[in-house]
XYZ file of C-alpha atoms in Angstrom:
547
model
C 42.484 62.996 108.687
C 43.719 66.412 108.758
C 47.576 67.284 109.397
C 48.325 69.595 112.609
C 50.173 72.456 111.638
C 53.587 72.662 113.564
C 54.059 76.310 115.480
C 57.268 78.412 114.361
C 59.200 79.092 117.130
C 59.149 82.603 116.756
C 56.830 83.943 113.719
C 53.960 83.079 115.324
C 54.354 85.614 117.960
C 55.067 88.310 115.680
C 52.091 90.568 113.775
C 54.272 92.497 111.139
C 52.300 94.533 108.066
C 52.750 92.325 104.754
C 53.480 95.267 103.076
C 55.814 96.541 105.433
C 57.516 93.299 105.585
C 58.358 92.984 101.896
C 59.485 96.380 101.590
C 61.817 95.318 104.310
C 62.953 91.963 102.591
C 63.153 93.194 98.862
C 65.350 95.992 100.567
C 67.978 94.021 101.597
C 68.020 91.990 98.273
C 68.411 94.981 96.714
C 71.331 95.858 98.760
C 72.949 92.494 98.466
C 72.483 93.046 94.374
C 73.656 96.216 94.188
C 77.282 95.015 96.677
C 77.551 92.115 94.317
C 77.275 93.663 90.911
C 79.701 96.608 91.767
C 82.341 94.595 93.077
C 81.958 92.241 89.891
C 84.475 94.468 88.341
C 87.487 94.175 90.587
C 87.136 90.066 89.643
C 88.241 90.164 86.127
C 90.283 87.136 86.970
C 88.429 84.026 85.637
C 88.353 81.196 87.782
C 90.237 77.669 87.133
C 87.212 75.748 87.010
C 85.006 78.751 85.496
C 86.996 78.275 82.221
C 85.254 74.881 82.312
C 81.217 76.085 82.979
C 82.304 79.395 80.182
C 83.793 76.513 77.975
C 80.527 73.934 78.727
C 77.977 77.235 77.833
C 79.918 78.089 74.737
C 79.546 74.579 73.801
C 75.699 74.179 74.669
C 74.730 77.839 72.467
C 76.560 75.621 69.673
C 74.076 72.675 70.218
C 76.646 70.318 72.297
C 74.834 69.447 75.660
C 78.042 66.314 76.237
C 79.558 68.961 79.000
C 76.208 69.226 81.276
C 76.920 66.139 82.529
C 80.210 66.932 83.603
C 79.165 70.928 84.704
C 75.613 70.640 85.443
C 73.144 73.451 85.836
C 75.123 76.280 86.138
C 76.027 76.380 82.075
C 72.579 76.524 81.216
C 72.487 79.735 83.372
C 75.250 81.588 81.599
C 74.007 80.087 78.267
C 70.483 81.774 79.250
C 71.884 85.167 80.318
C 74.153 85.468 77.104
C 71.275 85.546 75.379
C 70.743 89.140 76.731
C 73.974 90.038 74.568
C 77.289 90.319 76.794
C 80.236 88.278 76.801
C 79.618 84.427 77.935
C 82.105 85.209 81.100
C 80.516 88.073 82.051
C 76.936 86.708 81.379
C 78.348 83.717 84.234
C 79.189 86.473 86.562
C 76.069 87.943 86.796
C 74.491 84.613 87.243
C 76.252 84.216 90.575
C 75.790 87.846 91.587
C 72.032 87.429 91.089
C 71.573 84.241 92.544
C 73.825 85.219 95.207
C 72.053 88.154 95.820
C 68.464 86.532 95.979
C 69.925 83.944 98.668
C 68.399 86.880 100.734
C 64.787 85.695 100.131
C 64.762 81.908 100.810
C 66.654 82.501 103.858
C 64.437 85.487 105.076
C 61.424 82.684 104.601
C 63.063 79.827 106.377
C 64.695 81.918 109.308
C 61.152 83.111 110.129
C 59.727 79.552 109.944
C 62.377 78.334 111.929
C 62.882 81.155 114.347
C 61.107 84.688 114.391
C 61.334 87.589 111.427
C 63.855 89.008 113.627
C 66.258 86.358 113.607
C 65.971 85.902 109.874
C 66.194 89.684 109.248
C 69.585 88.944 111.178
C 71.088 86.574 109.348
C 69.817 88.268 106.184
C 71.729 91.468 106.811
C 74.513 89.358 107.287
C 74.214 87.598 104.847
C 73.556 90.341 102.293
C 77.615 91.626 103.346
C 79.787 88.752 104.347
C 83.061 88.743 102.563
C 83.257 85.123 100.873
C 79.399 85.165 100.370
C 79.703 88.372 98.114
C 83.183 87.331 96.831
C 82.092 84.058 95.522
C 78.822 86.012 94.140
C 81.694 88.219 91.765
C 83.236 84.787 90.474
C 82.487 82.329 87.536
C 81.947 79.755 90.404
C 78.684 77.742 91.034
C 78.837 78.691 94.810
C 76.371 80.850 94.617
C 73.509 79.589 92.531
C 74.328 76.051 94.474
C 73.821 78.090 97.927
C 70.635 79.618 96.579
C 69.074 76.546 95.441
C 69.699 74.541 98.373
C 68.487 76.762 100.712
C 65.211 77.455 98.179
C 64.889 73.871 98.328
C 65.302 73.403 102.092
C 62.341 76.331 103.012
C 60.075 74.309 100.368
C 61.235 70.570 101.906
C 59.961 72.200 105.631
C 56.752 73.997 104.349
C 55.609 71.157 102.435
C 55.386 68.746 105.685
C 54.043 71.357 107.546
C 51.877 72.417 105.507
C 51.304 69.961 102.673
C 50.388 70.930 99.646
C 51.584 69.567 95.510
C 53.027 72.890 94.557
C 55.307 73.021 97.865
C 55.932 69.159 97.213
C 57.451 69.992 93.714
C 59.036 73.152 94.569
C 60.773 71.215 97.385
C 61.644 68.295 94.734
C 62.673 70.599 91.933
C 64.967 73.270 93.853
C 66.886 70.206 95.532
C 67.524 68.532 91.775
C 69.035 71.690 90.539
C 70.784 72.494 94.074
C 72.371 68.637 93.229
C 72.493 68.907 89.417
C 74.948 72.434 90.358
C 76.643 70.522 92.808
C 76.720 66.654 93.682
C 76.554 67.110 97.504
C 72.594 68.050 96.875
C 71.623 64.686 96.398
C 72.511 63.950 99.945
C 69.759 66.734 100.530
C 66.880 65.743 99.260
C 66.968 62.357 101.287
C 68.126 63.709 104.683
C 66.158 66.986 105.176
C 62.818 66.023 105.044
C 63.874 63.126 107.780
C 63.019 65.593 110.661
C 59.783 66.594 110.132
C 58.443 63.545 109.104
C 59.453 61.669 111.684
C 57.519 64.600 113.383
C 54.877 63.432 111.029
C 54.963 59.828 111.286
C 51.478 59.395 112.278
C 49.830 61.343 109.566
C 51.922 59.882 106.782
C 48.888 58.880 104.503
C 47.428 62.123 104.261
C 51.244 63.681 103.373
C 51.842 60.847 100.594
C 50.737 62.944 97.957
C 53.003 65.808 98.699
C 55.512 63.319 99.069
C 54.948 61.877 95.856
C 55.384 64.455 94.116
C 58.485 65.751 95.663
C 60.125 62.462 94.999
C 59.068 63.050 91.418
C 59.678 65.938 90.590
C 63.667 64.897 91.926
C 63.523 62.107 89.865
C 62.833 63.382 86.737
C 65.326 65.487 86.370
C 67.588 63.255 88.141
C 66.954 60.345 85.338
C 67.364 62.725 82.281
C 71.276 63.880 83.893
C 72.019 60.178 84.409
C 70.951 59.305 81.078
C 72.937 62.336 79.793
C 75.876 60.688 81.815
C 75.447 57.156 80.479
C 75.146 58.877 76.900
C 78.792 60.699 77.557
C 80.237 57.732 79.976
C 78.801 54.343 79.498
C 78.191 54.175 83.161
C 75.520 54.777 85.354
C 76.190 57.269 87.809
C 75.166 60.484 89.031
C 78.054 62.736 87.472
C 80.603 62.421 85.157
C 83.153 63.667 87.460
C 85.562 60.760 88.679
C 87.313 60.491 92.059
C 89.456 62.903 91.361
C 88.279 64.913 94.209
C 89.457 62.046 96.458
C 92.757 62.313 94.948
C 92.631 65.874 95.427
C 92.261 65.176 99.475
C 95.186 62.756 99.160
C 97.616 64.814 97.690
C 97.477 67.198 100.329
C 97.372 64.193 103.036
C 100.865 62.882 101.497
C 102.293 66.077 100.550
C 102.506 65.219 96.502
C 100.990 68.178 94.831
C 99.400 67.247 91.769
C 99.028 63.635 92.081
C 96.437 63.702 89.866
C 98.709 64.671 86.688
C 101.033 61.600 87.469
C 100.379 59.210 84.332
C 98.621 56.462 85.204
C 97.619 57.648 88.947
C 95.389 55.229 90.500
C 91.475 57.230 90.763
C 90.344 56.247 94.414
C 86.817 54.909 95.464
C 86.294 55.009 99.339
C 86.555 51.548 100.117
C 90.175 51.796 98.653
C 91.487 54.877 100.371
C 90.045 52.874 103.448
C 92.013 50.277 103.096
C 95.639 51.862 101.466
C 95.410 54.357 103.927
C 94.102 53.625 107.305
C 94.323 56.379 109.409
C 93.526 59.430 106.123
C 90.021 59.560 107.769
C 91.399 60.362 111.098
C 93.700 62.969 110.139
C 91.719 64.383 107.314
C 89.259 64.958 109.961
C 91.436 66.406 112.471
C 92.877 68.790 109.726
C 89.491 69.624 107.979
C 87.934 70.645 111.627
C 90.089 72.556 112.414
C 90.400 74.560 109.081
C 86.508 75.061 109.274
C 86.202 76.495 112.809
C 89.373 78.745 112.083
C 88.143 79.970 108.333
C 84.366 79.819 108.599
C 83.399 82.278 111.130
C 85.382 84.198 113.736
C 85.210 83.247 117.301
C 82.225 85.983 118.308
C 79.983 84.585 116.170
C 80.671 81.027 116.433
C 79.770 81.593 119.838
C 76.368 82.991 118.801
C 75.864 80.565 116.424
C 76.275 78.010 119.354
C 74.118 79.668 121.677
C 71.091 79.703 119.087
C 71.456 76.253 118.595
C 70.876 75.372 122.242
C 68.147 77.787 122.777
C 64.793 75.550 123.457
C 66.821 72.921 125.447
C 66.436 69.832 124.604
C 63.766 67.928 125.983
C 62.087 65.431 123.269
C 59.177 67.619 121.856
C 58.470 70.269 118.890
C 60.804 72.871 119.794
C 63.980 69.822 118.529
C 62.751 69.810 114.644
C 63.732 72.806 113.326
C 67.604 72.259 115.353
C 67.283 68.710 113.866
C 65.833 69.938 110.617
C 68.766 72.300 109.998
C 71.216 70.202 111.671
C 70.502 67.953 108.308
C 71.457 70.323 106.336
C 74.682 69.824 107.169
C 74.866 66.105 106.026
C 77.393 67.012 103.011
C 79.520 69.003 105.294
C 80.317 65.751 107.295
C 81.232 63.774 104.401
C 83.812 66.772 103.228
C 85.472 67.040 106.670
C 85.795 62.968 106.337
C 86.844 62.254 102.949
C 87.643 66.072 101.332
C 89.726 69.278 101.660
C 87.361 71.200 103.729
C 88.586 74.885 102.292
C 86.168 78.056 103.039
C 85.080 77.465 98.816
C 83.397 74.454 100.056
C 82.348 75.046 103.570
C 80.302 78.602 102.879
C 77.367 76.909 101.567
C 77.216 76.747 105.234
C 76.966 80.061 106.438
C 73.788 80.970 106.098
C 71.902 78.353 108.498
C 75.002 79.507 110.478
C 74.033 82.970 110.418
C 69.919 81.936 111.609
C 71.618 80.543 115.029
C 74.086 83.260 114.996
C 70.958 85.743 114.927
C 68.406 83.689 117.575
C 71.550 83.448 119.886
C 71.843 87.283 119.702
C 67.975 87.551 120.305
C 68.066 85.183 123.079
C 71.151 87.181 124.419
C 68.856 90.536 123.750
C 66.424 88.991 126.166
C 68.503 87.898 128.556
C 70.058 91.023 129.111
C 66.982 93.259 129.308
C 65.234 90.916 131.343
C 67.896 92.068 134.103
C 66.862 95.427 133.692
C 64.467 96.404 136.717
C 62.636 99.067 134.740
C 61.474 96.890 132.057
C 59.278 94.601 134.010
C 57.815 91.944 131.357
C 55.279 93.989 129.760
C 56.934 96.956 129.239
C 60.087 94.846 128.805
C 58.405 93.164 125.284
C 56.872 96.759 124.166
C 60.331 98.690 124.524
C 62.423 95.624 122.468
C 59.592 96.238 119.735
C 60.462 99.336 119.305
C 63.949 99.638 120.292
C 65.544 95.971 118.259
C 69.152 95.839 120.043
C 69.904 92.442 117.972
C 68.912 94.508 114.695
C 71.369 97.605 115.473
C 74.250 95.491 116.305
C 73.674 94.171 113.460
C 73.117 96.868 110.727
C 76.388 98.572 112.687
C 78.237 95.419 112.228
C 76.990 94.606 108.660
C 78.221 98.201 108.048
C 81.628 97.475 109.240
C 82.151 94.333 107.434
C 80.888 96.135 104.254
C 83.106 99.116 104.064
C 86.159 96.783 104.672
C 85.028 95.109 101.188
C 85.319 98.669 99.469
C 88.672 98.912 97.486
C 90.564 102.332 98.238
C 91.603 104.919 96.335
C 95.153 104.423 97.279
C 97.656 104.361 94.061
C 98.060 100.458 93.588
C 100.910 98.555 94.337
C 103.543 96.993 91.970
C 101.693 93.321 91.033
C 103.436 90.385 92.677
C 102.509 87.029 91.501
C 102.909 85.506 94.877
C 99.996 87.715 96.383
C 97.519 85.696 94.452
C 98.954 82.534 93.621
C 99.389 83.683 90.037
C 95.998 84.605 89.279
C 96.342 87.267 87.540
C 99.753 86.383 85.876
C 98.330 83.253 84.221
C 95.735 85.755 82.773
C 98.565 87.995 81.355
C 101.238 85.201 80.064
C 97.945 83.743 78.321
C 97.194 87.437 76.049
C 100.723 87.298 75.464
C 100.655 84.242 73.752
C 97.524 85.087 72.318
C 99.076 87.851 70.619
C 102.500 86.217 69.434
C 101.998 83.074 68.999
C 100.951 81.445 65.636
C 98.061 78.933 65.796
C 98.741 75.371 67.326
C 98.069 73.279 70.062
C 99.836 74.585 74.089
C 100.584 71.960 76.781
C 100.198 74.305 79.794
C 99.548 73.170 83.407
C 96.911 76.170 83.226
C 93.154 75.899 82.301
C 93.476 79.820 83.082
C 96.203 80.690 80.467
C 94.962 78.720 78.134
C 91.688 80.336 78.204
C 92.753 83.602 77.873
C 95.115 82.278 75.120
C 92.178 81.254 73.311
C 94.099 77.915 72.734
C 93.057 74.337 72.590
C 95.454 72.722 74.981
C 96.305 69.323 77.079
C 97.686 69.945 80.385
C 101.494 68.766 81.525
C 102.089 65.475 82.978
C 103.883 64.864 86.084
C 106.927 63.285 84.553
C 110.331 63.399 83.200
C 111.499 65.364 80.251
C 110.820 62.805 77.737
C 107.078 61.498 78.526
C 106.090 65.077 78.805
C 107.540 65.214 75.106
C 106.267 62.189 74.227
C 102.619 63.046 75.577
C 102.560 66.732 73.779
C 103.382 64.699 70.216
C 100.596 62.278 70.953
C 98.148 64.959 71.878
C 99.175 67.180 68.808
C 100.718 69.938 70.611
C 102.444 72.244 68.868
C 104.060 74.960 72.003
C 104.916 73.588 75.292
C 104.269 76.317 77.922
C 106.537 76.296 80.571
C 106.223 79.206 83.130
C 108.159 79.873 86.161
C 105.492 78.757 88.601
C 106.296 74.959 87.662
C 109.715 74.946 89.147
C 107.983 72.918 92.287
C 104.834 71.110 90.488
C 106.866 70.056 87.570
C 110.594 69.396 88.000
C 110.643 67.040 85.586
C 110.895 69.781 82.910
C 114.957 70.081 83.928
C 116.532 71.903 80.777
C 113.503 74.073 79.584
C 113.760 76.313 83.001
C 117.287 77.612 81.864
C 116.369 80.308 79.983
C 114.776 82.081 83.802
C 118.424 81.628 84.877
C 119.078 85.448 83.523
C 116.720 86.659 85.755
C 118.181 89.759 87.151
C 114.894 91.026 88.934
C 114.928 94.129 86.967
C 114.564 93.727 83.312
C 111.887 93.313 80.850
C 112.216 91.076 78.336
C 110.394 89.602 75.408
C 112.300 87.387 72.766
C 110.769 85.617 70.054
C 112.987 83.750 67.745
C 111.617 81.011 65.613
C 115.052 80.199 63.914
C 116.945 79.362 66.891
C 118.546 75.937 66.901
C 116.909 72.517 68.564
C 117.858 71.692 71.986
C 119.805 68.954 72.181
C 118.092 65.668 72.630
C 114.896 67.294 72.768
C 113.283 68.128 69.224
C 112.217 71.561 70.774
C 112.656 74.428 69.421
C 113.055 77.884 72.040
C 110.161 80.187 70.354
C 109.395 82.985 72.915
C 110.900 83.933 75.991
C 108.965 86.396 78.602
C 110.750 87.808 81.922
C 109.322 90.785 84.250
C 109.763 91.761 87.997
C 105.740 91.437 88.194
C 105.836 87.893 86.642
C 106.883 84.441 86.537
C 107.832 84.487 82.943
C 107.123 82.211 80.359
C 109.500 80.106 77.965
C 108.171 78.740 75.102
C 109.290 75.532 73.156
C 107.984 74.577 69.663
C 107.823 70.722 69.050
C 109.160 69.645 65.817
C 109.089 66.140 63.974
């Protein structure tokens, strides 16, 4: 029994020179390359959680693979392009502006499976420009090589019911397992997006079960060697070594406690027990998470495109529903972080690009539309003159362009530095050299993975307490300097006494005090060491335990 090939919805009316076609396509990956690796050097910030994939890869060229099953994939990418001989944080960077940068070609491929070459050369362009895309491409962030991945995997999942073959079956199988061994949310993949078609398929399911096979394989196998990994580092079986944390992430914004995870002894959350402590979180987290993704995601124009592609076809039961159903799926994890997450734009991009394919067939089907009501194109001349005159495609280079050159930093002289215009960014990474310049060796306590890393210190992070557990916990932990800069006023109150010292603050000075043979404080057993104060910081006071 042979399997009937399902029509594209577009391609299939399109005769475009192979040739001409990949000079077209490696074009724009060049372009999205080239945007990517010369903003890379305006993002010499590391990010919070990129201290823990440089940290993980540092650890892995030493022989310890214990952090993959924490950090996944993406370690095992910067360990690989260190090899070439730059700095582990920089080698991590240019993992995510490569992979970033070659999201270009799976989505290309699957736009003109789905749609027409048109469409995809659309959504490519934008694609190839759009602010958070390219932004998260310049950070040491798995964004990136996740998005690339899952969309790699998602073209393969399609092809290979369509047109079965092994290799497409364990491209399909592989790509998802690293998309979910990057990021969790990519297990939820590889059992909802091949639902579509093969429903599509149902009848001509024992001629695909080989394919199928070896997709499910080829998942698997890497799949069992990460949860053996995790049962090696945990004792459990599960998927990741991550805990609910993330679900106490969602909560703390829900009730308003920042930093609930850092209060000793906080209860980690399954779903069943956020269910039942807190009834209505999945109704307002919804509400809240909604509404953050239609007002962050996209702006209104293009939302409206987006919607307009994805009702072209109608939606009478037939062919022309898979690929909306098909891509719908991908947006499985999407639901789940709406539900149960904090749907910010660092987890809701991975979305864009299908985005951008309905964005781009709305703006054909609008091209159509509109030139249909022309009189002098009747509908042969009418397809001849959009072949050679692509209105979608020069709205679209023209607005590319303009979202491009906003991206460009001036020349302008650059403003004083204010710690509030980044959330501290790029003080953390300052107050860190500092003490990696005056202080003697020894353990921090720091609320910071940032300033620690650019401290160069081992370090345990500061409870959510009073005075004298936080003491308590940095003797247990072997902690030598207690960091406690001016951005913990708020998170950490607890700290009381040891925020004195910013009391001088007159908003002009500079100051930078180290004195090891001052006096304890009283009742503490801490010793003021260093004391930092600038306009264009939130200073730093640091304590020495003694005993």
């Amino acid at each position: 029994m042979e399997v009937q090939d399902m029509p594209s919805e577009g391609a299939g009316c399109e005769r475009v020179p192979i040739r001409l076609e990949a000079a077209v396509i490696s074009s724009i990956t060049l372009l999205a390359l080239v945007i990517r690796l010369y903003l890379i050097r305006f993002h010499d910030v590391i990010s919070v959680d990129g201290t823990s994939y440089v940290g993980t890869a540092r650890a892995l060229a030493a022989g310890d693979i214990h952090g993959l099953s924490i950090y996944g994939f993406y370690p095992v990418l910067i360990w690989l392009a260190s090899l070439s001989g730059v700095g582990m944080e920089t080698a991590a960077q240019l993992v995510s502006a490569v992979m970033g940068g070659l999201l270009v070609i799976p989505l290309y491929l699957l736009g003109a499976e789905m749609f027409s070459r048109r469409t995809a050369l659309a959504a490519c362009l934008v694609a190839a420009v759009w602010p958070s895309l390219v932004g998260w491409s310049c950070e040491v962030m798995t964004q990136a090589t996740y998005i690339t991945l899952a969309v790699t995997g998602a073209y393969f999942a399609w092809t290979m019911v369509k047109r079965p073959s092994p290799a497409r079956g364990f491209a399909a199988g592989a790509y998802l397992a690293l998309a979910f061994l990057t990021r969790p949310e990519g297990f939820l993949l590889f059992f909802v997006i091949p639902l579509a078609p093969l429903v599509m398929r149902r009848r001509e399911l024992g001629v695909l079960w080989r394919t199928l096979a070896i997709y499910g394989g080829s998942f698997l196998f890497l799949f069992v060697l990460n949860a053996v990994l995790v049962h090696h580092v945990t004792g459990m079986w599960q998927m990741s070594a991550k805990t609910g944390s993330a679900l106490n992430d969602a909560l703390s914004y829900y009730l308003h406690m920042p930093d609930m995870n850092y209060v000793p002894g906080a209860r980690v959350y399954g779903y069943l027990d956020l269910l039942k402590r807190y009834p209505d979180f999945v109704w307002a987290n919804s509400i809240k998470n909604l509404r953050e993704v239609v007002r962050t995601l996209l702006p209104i124009p293009l939302w409206g495109l987006a919607l307009t592609g994805f009702l072209a076809g109608g939606f009478k039961p037939g062919k022309k529903n898979m690929p909306r159903l098909f891509l719908l799926s991908t947006f499985a994890p999407l639901f789940v972080i709406i539900v149960f997450y904090y749907a910010s734009l660092e987890y809701t991009q991975e979305y864009l690009p299908v985005l951008f394919l309905w964005a781009g067939e709305g703006s054909c089907l609008l091209e159509r539309l509109v030139a249909g009501r022309i009189p002098a194109f009747r509908v042969g001349k009418r397809e001849k003159w959009l072949a050679h005159a692509p209105l979608t495609l020069v709205i679209t280079v023209i607005f590319a362009g303009s979202v491009l050159l906003k991206q460009i930093p001036s020349n302008a002289a650059p403003v004083p530095y204010d710690p509030e215009s980044d959330g501290g960014r790029r003080d953390q990474k300052n107050i860190g050299l500092l003490l990696k310049e005056n202080l003697p060796p020894g353990k921090i306590m720091t609320r910071w993975a940032r300033l620690a890393y650019y401290a160069e210190r081992d370090w345990t992070t500061i409870p959510k307490t009073g005075l004298e557990e936080i003491i308590r916990a940095a003797r247990e932990n072997g902690v030598r300097f207690i960091v406690v800069d001016g951005g913990l006023q708020r998170l950490r109150p607890g700290l009381g006494p040891l925020f004195d010292p910013f009391k001088i603050d007159d908003g002009t000075r500079q100051v930078l005090l180290i004195t090891p043979d001052n006096g304890l404080l009283e009742d503490t057993g801490l010793r003021p060491y260093l004391f930092y104060l600038d306009p264009s910081s939130m200073g730093v006071a640091i304590y020495e335990v003694t005993g």
